[in-house]
Tab-separated table of C-alpha atoms and ligand atoms in Angstrom:
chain	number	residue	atom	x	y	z
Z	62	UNK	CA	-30.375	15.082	5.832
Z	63	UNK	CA	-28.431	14.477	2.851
Z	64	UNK	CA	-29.083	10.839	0.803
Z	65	UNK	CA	-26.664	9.070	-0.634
Z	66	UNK	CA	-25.920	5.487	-2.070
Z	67	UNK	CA	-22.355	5.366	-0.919
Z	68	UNK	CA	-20.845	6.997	1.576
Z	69	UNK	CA	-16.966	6.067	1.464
Z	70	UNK	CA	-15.049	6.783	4.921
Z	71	UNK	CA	-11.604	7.835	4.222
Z	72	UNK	CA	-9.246	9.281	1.384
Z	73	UNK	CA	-6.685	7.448	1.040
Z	74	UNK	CA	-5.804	6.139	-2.072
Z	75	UNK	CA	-8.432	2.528	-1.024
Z	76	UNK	CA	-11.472	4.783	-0.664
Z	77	UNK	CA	-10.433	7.326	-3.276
Z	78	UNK	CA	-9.760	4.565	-5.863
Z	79	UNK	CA	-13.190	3.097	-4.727
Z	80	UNK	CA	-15.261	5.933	-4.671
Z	81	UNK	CA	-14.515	7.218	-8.297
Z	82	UNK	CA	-15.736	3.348	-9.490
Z	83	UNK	CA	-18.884	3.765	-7.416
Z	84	UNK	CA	-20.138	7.431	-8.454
Z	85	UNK	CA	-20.392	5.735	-12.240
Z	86	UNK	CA	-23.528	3.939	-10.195
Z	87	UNK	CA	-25.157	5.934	-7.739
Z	88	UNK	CA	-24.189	9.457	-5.326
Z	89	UNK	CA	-21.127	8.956	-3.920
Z	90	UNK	CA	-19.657	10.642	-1.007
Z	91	UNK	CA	-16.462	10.419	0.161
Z	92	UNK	CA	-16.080	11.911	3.756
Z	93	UNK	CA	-11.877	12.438	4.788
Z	94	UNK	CA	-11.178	13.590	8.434
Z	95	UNK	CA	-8.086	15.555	7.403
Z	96	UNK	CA	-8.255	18.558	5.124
Z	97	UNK	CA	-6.551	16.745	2.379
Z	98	UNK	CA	-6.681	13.296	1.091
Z	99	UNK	CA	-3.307	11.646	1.422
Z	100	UNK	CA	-2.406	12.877	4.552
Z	101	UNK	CA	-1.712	9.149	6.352
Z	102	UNK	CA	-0.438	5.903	4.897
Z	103	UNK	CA	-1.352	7.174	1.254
Z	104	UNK	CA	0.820	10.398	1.107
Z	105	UNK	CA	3.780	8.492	3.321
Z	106	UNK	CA	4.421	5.629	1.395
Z	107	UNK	CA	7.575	4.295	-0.447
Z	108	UNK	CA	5.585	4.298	-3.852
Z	109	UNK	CA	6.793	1.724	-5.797
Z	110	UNK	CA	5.052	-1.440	-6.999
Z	111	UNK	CA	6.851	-4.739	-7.820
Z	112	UNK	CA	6.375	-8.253	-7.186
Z	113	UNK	CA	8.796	-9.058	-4.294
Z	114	UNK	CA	5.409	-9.597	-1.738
Z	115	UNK	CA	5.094	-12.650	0.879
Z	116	UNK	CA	1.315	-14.143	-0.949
Z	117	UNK	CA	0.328	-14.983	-4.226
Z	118	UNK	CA	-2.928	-13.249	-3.776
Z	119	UNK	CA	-1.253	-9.769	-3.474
Z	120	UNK	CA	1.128	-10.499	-6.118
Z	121	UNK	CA	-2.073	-11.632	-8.518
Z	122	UNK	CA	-4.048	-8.524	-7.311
Z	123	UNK	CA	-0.538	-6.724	-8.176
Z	124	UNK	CA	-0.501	-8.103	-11.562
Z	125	UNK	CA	-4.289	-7.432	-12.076
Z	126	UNK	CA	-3.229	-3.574	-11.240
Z	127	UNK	CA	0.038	-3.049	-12.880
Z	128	UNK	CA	-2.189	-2.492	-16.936
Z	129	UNK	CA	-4.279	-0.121	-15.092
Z	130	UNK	CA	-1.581	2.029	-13.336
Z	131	UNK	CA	-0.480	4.471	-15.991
Z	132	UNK	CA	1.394	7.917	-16.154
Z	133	UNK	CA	1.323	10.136	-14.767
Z	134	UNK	CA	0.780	7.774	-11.633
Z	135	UNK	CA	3.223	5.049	-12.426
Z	136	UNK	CA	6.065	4.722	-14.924
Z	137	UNK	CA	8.513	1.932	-15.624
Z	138	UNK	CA	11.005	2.429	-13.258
Z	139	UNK	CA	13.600	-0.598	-12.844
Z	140	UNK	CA	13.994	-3.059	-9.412
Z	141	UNK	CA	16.514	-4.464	-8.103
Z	142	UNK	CA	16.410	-7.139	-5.535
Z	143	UNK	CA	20.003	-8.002	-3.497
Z	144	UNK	CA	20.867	-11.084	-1.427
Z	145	UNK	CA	23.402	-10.375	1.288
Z	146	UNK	CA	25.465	-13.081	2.737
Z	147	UNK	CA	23.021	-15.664	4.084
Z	148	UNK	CA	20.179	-15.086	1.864
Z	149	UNK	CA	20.757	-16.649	-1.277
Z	150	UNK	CA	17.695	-19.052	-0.930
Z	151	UNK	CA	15.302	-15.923	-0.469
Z	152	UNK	CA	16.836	-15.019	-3.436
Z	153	UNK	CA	15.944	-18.159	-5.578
Z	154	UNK	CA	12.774	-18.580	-4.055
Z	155	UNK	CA	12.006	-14.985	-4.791
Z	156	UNK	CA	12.524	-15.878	-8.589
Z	157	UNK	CA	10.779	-18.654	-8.987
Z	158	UNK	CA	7.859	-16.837	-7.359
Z	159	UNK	CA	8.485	-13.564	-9.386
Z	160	UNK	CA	8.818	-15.193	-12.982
Z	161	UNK	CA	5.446	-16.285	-12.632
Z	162	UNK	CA	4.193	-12.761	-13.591
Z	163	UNK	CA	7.207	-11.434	-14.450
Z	164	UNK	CA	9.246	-13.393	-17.096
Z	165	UNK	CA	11.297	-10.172	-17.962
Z	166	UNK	CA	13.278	-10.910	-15.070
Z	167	UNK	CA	17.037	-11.319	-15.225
Z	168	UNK	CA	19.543	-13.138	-12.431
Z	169	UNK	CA	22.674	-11.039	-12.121
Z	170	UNK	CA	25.864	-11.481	-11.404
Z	171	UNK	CA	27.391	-9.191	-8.152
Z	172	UNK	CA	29.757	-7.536	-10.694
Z	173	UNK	CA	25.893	-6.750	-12.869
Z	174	UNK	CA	24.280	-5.753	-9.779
Z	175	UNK	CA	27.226	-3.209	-9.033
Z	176	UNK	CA	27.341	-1.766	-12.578
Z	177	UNK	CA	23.271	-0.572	-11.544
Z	178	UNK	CA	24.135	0.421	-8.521
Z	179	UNK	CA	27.638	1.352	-7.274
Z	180	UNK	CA	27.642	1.719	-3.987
Z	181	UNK	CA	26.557	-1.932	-2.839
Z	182	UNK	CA	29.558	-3.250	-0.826
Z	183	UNK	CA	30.618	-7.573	-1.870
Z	184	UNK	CA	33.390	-8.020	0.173
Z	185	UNK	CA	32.248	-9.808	3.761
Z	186	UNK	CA	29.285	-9.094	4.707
Z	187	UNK	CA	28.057	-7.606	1.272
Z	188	UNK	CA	25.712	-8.830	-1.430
Z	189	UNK	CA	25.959	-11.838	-3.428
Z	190	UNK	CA	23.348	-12.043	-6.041
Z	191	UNK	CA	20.894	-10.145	-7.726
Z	192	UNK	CA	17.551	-10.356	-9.669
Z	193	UNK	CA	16.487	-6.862	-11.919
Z	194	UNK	CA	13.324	-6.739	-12.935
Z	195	UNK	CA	13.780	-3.837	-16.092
Z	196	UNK	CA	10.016	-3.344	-15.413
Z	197	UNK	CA	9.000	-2.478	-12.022
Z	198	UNK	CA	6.965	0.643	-11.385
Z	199	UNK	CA	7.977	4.563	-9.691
Z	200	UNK	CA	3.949	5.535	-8.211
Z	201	UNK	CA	3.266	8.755	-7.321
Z	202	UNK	CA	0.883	8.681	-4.564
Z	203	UNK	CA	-0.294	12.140	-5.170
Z	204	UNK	CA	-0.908	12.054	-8.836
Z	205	UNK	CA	-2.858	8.986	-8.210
Z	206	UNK	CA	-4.859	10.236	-5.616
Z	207	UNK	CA	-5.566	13.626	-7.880
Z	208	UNK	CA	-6.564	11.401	-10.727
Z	209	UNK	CA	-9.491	9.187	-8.660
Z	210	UNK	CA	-10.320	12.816	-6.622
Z	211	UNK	CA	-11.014	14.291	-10.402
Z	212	UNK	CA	-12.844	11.021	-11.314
Z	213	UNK	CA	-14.982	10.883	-8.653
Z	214	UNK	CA	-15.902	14.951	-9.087
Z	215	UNK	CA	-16.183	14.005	-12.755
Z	216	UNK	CA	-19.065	11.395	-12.200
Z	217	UNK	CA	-20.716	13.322	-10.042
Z	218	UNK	CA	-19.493	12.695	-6.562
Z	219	UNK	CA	-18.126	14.243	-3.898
Z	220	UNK	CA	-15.062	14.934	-1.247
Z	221	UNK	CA	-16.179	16.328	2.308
Z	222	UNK	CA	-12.907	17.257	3.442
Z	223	UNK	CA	-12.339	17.564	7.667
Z	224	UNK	CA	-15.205	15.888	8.056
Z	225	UNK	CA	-14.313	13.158	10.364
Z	226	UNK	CA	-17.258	10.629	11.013
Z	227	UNK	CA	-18.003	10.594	14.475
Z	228	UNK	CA	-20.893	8.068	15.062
Z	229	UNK	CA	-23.102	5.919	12.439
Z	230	UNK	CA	-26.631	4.366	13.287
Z	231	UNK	CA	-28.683	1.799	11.269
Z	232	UNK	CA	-32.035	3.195	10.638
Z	233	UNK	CA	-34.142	0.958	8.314
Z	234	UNK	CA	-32.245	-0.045	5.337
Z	235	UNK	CA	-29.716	3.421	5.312
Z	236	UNK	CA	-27.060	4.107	7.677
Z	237	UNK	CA	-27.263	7.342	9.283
Z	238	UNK	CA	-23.440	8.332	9.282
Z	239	UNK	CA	-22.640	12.335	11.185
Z	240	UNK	CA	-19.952	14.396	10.815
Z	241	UNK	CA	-19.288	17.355	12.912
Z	242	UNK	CA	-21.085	19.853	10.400
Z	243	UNK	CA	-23.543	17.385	8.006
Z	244	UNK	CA	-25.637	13.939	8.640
Z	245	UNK	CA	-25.657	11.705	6.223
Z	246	UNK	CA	-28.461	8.635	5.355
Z	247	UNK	CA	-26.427	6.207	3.000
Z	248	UNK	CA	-27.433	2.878	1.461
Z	249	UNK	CA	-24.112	1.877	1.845
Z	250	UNK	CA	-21.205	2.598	3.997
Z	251	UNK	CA	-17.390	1.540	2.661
Z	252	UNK	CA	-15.114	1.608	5.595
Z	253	UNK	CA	-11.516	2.550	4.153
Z	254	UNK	CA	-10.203	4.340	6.875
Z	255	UNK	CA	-7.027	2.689	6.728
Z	256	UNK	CA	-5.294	2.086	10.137
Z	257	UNK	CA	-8.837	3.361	11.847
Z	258	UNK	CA	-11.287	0.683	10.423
Z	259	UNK	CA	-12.050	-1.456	13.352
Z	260	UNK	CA	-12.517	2.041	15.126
Z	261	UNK	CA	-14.738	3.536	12.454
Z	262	UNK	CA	-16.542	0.043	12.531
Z	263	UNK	CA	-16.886	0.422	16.490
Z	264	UNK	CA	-18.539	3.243	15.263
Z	265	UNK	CA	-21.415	1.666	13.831
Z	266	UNK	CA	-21.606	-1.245	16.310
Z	267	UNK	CA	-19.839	-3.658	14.043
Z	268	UNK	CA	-17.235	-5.955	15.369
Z	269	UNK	CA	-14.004	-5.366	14.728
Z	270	UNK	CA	-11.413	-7.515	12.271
Z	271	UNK	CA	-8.442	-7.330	14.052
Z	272	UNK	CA	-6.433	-4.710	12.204
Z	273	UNK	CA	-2.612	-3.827	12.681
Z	274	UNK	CA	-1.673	-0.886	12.329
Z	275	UNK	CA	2.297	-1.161	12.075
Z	276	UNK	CA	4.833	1.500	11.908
Z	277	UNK	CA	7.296	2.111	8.792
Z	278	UNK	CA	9.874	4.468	9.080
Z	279	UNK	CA	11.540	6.601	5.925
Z	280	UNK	CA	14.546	8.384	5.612
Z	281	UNK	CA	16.035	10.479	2.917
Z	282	UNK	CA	19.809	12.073	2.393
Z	283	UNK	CA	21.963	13.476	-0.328
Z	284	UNK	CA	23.924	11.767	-2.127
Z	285	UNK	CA	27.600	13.009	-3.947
Z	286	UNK	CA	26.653	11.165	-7.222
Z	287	UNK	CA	23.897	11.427	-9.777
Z	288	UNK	CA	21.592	8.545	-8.294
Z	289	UNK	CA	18.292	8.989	-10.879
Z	290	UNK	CA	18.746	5.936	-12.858
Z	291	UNK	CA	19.451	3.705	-10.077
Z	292	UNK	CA	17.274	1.116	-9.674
Z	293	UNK	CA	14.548	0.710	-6.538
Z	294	UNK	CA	16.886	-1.589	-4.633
Z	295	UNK	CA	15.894	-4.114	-1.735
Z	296	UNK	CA	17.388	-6.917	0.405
Z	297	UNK	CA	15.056	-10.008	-0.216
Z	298	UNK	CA	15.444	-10.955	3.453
Z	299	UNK	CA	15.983	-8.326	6.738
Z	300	UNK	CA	17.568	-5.104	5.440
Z	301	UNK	CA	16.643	-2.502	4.185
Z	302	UNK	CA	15.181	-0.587	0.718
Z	303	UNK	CA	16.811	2.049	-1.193
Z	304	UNK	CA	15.279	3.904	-4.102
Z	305	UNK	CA	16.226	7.146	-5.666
Z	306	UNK	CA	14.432	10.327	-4.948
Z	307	UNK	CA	15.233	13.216	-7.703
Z	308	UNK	CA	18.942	13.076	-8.757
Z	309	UNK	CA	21.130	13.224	-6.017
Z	310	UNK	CA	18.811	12.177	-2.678
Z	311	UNK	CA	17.915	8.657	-1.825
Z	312	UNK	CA	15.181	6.966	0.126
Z	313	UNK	CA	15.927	4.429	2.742
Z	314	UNK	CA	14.004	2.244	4.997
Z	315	UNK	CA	14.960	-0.607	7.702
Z	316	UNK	CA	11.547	-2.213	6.455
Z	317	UNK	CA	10.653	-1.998	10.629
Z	318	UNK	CA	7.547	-2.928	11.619
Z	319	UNK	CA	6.744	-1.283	15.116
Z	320	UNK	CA	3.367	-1.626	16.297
Z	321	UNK	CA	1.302	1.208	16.799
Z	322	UNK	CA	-2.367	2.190	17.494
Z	323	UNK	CA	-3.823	4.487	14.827
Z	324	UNK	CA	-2.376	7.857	14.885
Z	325	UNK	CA	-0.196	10.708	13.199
Z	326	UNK	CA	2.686	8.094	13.558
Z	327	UNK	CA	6.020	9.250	14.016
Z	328	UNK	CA	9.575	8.192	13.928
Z	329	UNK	CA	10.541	6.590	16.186
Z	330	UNK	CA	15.075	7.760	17.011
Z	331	UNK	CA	16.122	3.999	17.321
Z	332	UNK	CA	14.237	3.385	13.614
Z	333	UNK	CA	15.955	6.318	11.983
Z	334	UNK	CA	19.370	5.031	13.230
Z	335	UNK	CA	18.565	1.430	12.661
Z	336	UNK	CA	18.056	2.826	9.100
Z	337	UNK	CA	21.388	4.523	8.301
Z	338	UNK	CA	23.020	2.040	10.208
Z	339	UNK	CA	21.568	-0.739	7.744
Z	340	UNK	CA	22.830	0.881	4.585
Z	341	UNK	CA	25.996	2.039	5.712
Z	342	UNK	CA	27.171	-1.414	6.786
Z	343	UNK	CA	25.507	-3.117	3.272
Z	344	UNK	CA	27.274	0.052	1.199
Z	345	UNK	CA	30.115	2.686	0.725
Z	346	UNK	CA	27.817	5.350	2.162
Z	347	UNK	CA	28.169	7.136	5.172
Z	348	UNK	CA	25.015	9.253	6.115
Z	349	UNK	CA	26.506	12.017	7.868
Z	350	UNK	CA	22.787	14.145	8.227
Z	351	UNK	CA	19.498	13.261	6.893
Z	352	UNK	CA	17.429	15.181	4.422
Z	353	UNK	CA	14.047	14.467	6.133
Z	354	UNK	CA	12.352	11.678	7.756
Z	355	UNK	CA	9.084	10.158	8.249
Z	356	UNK	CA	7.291	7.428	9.356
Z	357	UNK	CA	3.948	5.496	8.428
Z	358	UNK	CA	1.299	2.702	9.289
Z	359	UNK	CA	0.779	-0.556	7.046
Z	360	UNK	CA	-2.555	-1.895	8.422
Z	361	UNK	CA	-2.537	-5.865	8.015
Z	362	UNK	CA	-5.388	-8.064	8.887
Z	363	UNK	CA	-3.994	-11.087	10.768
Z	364	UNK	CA	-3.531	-13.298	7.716
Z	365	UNK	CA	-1.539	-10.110	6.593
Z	366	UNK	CA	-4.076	-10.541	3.006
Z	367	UNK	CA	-6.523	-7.632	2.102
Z	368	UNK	CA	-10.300	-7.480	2.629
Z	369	UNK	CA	-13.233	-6.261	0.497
Z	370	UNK	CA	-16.714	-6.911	1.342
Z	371	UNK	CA	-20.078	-6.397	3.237
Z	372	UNK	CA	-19.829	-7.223	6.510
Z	373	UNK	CA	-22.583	-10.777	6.935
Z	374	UNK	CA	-23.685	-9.358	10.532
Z	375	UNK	CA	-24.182	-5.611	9.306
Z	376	UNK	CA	-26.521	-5.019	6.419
Z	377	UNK	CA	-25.019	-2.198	4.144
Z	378	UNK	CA	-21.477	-2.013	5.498
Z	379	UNK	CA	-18.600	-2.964	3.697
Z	380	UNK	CA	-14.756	-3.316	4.494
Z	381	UNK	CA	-12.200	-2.221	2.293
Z	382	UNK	CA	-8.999	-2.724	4.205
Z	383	UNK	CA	-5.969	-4.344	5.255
Z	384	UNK	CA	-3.924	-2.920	2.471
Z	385	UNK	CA	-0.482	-3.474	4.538
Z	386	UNK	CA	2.562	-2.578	2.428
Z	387	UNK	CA	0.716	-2.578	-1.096
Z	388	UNK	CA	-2.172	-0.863	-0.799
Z	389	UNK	CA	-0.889	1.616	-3.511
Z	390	UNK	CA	0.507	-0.739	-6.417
Z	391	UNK	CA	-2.597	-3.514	-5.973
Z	392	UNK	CA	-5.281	-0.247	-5.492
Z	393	UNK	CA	-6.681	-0.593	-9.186
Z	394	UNK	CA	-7.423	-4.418	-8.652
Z	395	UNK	CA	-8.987	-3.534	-5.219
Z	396	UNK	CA	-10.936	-1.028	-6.491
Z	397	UNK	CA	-12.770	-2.918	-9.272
Z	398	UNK	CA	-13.239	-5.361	-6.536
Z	399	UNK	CA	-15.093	-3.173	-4.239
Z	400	UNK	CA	-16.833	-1.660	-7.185
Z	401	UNK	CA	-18.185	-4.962	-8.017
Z	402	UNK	CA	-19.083	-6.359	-4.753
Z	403	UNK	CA	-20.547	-3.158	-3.557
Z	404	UNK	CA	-23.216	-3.121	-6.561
Z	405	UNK	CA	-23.309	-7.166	-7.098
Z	406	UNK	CA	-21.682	-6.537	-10.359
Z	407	UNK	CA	-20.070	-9.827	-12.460
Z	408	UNK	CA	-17.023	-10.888	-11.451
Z	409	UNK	CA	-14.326	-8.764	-13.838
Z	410	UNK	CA	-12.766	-10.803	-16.541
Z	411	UNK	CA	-9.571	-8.583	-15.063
Z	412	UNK	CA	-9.644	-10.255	-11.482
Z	413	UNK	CA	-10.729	-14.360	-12.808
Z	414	UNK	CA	-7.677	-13.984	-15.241
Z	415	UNK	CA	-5.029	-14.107	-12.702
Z	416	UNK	CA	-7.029	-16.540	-10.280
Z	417	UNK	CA	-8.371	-14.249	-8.419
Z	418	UNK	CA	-12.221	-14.732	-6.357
Z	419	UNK	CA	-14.599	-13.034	-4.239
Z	420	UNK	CA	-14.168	-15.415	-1.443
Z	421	UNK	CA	-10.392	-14.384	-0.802
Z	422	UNK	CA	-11.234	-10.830	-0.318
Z	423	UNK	CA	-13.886	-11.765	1.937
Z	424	UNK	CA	-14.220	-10.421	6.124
Z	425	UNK	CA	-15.963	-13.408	7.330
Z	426	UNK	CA	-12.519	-15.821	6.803
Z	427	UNK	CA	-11.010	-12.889	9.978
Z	428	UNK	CA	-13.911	-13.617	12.579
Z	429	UNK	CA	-12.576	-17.172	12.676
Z	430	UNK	CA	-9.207	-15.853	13.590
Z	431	UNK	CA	-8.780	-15.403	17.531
Z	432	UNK	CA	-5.949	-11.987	17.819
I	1929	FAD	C1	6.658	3.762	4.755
I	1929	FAD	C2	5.648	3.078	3.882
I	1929	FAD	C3	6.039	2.560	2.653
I	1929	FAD	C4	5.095	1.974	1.810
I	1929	FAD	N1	5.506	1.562	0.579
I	1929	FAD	C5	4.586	1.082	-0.296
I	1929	FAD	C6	4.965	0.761	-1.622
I	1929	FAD	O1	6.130	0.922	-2.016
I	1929	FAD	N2	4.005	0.274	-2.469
I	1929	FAD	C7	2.696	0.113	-2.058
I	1929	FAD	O2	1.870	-0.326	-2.860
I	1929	FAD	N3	2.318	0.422	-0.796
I	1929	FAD	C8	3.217	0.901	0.087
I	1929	FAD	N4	2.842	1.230	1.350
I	1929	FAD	C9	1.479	0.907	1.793
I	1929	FAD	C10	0.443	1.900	1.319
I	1929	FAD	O3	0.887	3.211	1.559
I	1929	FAD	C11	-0.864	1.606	2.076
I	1929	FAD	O4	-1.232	0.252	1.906
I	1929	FAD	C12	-2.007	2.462	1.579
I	1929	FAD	O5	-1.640	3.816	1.530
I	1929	FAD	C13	-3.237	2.285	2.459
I	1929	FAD	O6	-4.234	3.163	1.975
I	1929	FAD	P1	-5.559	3.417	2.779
I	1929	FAD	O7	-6.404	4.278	1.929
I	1929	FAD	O8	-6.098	2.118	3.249
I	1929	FAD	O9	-5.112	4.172	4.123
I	1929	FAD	P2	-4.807	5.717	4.394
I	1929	FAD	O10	-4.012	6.325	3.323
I	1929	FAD	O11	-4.254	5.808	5.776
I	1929	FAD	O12	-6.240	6.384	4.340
I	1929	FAD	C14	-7.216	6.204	5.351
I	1929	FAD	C15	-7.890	7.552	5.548
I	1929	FAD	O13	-9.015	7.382	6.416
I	1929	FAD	C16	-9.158	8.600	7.133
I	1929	FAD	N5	-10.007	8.360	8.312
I	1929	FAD	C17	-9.729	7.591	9.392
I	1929	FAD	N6	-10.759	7.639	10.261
I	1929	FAD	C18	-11.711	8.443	9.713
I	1929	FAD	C19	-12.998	8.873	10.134
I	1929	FAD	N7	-13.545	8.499	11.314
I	1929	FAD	N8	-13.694	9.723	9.325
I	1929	FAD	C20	-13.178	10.111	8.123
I	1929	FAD	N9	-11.946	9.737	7.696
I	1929	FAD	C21	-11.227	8.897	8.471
I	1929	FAD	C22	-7.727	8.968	7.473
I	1929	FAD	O14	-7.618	10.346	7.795
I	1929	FAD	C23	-7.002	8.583	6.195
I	1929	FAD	O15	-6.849	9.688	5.317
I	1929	FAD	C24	3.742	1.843	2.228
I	1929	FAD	C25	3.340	2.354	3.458
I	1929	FAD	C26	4.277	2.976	4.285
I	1929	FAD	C27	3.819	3.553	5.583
């Protein structure tokens, strides 16, 4: 039986980013039930990181992350956030709470907002404001996820790729964690398996959190225009998101949030129209076939704020979860928070400069939760 110190379940871009952090301290292992990393919420994401989020603890971890997140991962890639009739207090709440870590942003005028993006409809019904933040950031899931799967091969560790974990048994002070072809003893076991954590913790006897898994659904169609220097654009209250994918295709989503248990999610027909619908009625577009569509799961813990810790009833087994809608653009902050907790490192000077502490990561603050 193989030993290792860590043994990370799941590579998405929580346990990916994780695991390259921990093999710098011991063997790391990083065991994916798919034959690719990326293949859930990591490879189906919108990709883009900004600061329109509902707590200040993911907008601080998002601030911690957005020096770390570099090309070609993330580049400065302008947002745009619209009110539509009826939600022009989002929209000043919104900047108050944005200029906090963002002072670049700018309050525009409709007329501004429609220079950026064209297509936004004011008459009835349409927008009426605007805040553009010139620095937002374009992710690309994949490049990230190549960068922490080199990192992690670079320091030593390594990807076992379908090689789902299908039981786990304390022994001693090690885990004993099997996959269908390999057992594993591990000092440590980091549960990132996204929308399957409380499962994966079933697993290995541990109670559950109370995870979420809820569906997101994605469209994409062509455009007649060249769209590439629009701006990532989103209504700051019910709506929808568009952002620009290549130079004449957009992304769109109803920002839906359809629960689901974990699985291969799909779209659901009523999402997909609710999507078109949503822009053609806030836009000149009409949508007459779609490109491709897709759905996804954002896994929120019932105060909807991420965790990252050892579990105080299970010796050796930590959470990393919970990521919800921003698991990619706050994954460097989470990562070097895992890193540190997992090997009862000092808290980074990164993570106490924008008020963030261990305690507001931690699992214990969900077992006093009844879901
Ligand atoms: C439509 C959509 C739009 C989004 N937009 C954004 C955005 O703009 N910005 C942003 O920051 N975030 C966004 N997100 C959220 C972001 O994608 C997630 O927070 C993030 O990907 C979660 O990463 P993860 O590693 O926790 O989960 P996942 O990527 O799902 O990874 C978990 C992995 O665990 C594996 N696994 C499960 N069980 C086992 C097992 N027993 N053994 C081994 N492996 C196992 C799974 O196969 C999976 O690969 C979006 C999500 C969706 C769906």
């Amino acid at each position: 039986m193989k030993q290792v110190d860590f043994l990370v379940v799941g590579a998405g871009i929580a346990g990916l980013s994780a695991a390259a952090r921990l093999a710098r301290h011991g063997e790391t292992l990083v065991c994916e039930a798919e034959p690719a990393p990326g293949v859930h919420s990591s490879g189906r994401s919108a990709a883009f990181a900004h600061f329109d989020m509902d707590a200040p603890l993911v907008r601080a971890l998002t601030a911690a992350s957005l020096p770390l997140l570099e090309e070609p991962g993330a580049r400065v890639h302008p947002a745009l956030f619209v009110a539509l009739e009826g939600q022009q207090a989002e929209l000043d709440r919104l900047e108050t709470q944005y200029r906090q870590w963002a002072p670049q942003v700018e309050r525009l005028s409709v007329e501004e907002a429609l220079a950026h993006v064209p297509i936004l409809r004011a008459d009835e019904g349409g927008i009426v404001g605007a805040l553009l933040d010139p620095r937002g950031r374009k992710l690309d899931a994949h490049a990230l996820l190549e960068g922490h799967r080199k990192a992690l091969l670079a320091a030593g560790g390594t990807l076992a790729t379908s090689a789902p974990v299908t039981a786990m048994r304390r022994e001693g002070t090690r885990w004993i964690v099997e996959t269908p072809s390999a057992s594993y003893a591990a000092r440590v076991v980091v549960n990132a398996a996204g929308s399957w954590v409380d499962a994966v913790a079933g697993l290995a006897g541990v109670a559950p959190i109370g995870i979420r898994p809820l569906r997101r659904t994605v469209i994409t169609f062509d455009v007649p225009m060249d769209v590439s220097a629009w701006p990532f654009t989103k209504t700051v209250g019910p709506g929808f998101y568009i952002e620009p994918e290549g130079s004449t295709r957009l992304l769109a989503s109803p920002m839906d949030e359809g629960a689901s248990d974990p699985c291969d999610v799909q779209p659901e027909e009523e999402d997909i129209a609710l999507a078109a619908w949503r822009v053609e009625q806030a836009t000149t577009l009409t949508i007459p076939r779609l490109a491709s569509k897709w759905a996804g799961l954002r896994s929120f813990a019932p105060d909807r704020l991420p965790v990252a810790g050892f579990d105080p009833q299970a010796p050796g087994f930590f959470w990393l979860a919970g990521q919800g809608g921003f698991g990619l653009q706050t994954s460097p902050a989470m990562a070097l928070a895992a890193e540190t907790l997992a090997t009862g490192g000092a808290w980074p000077e990164e993570l106490r400069a924008v008020g963030v502490k261990p305690e507001m990561l931690e699992v214990e603050r969900l077992r006093q939760i009844s879901y």
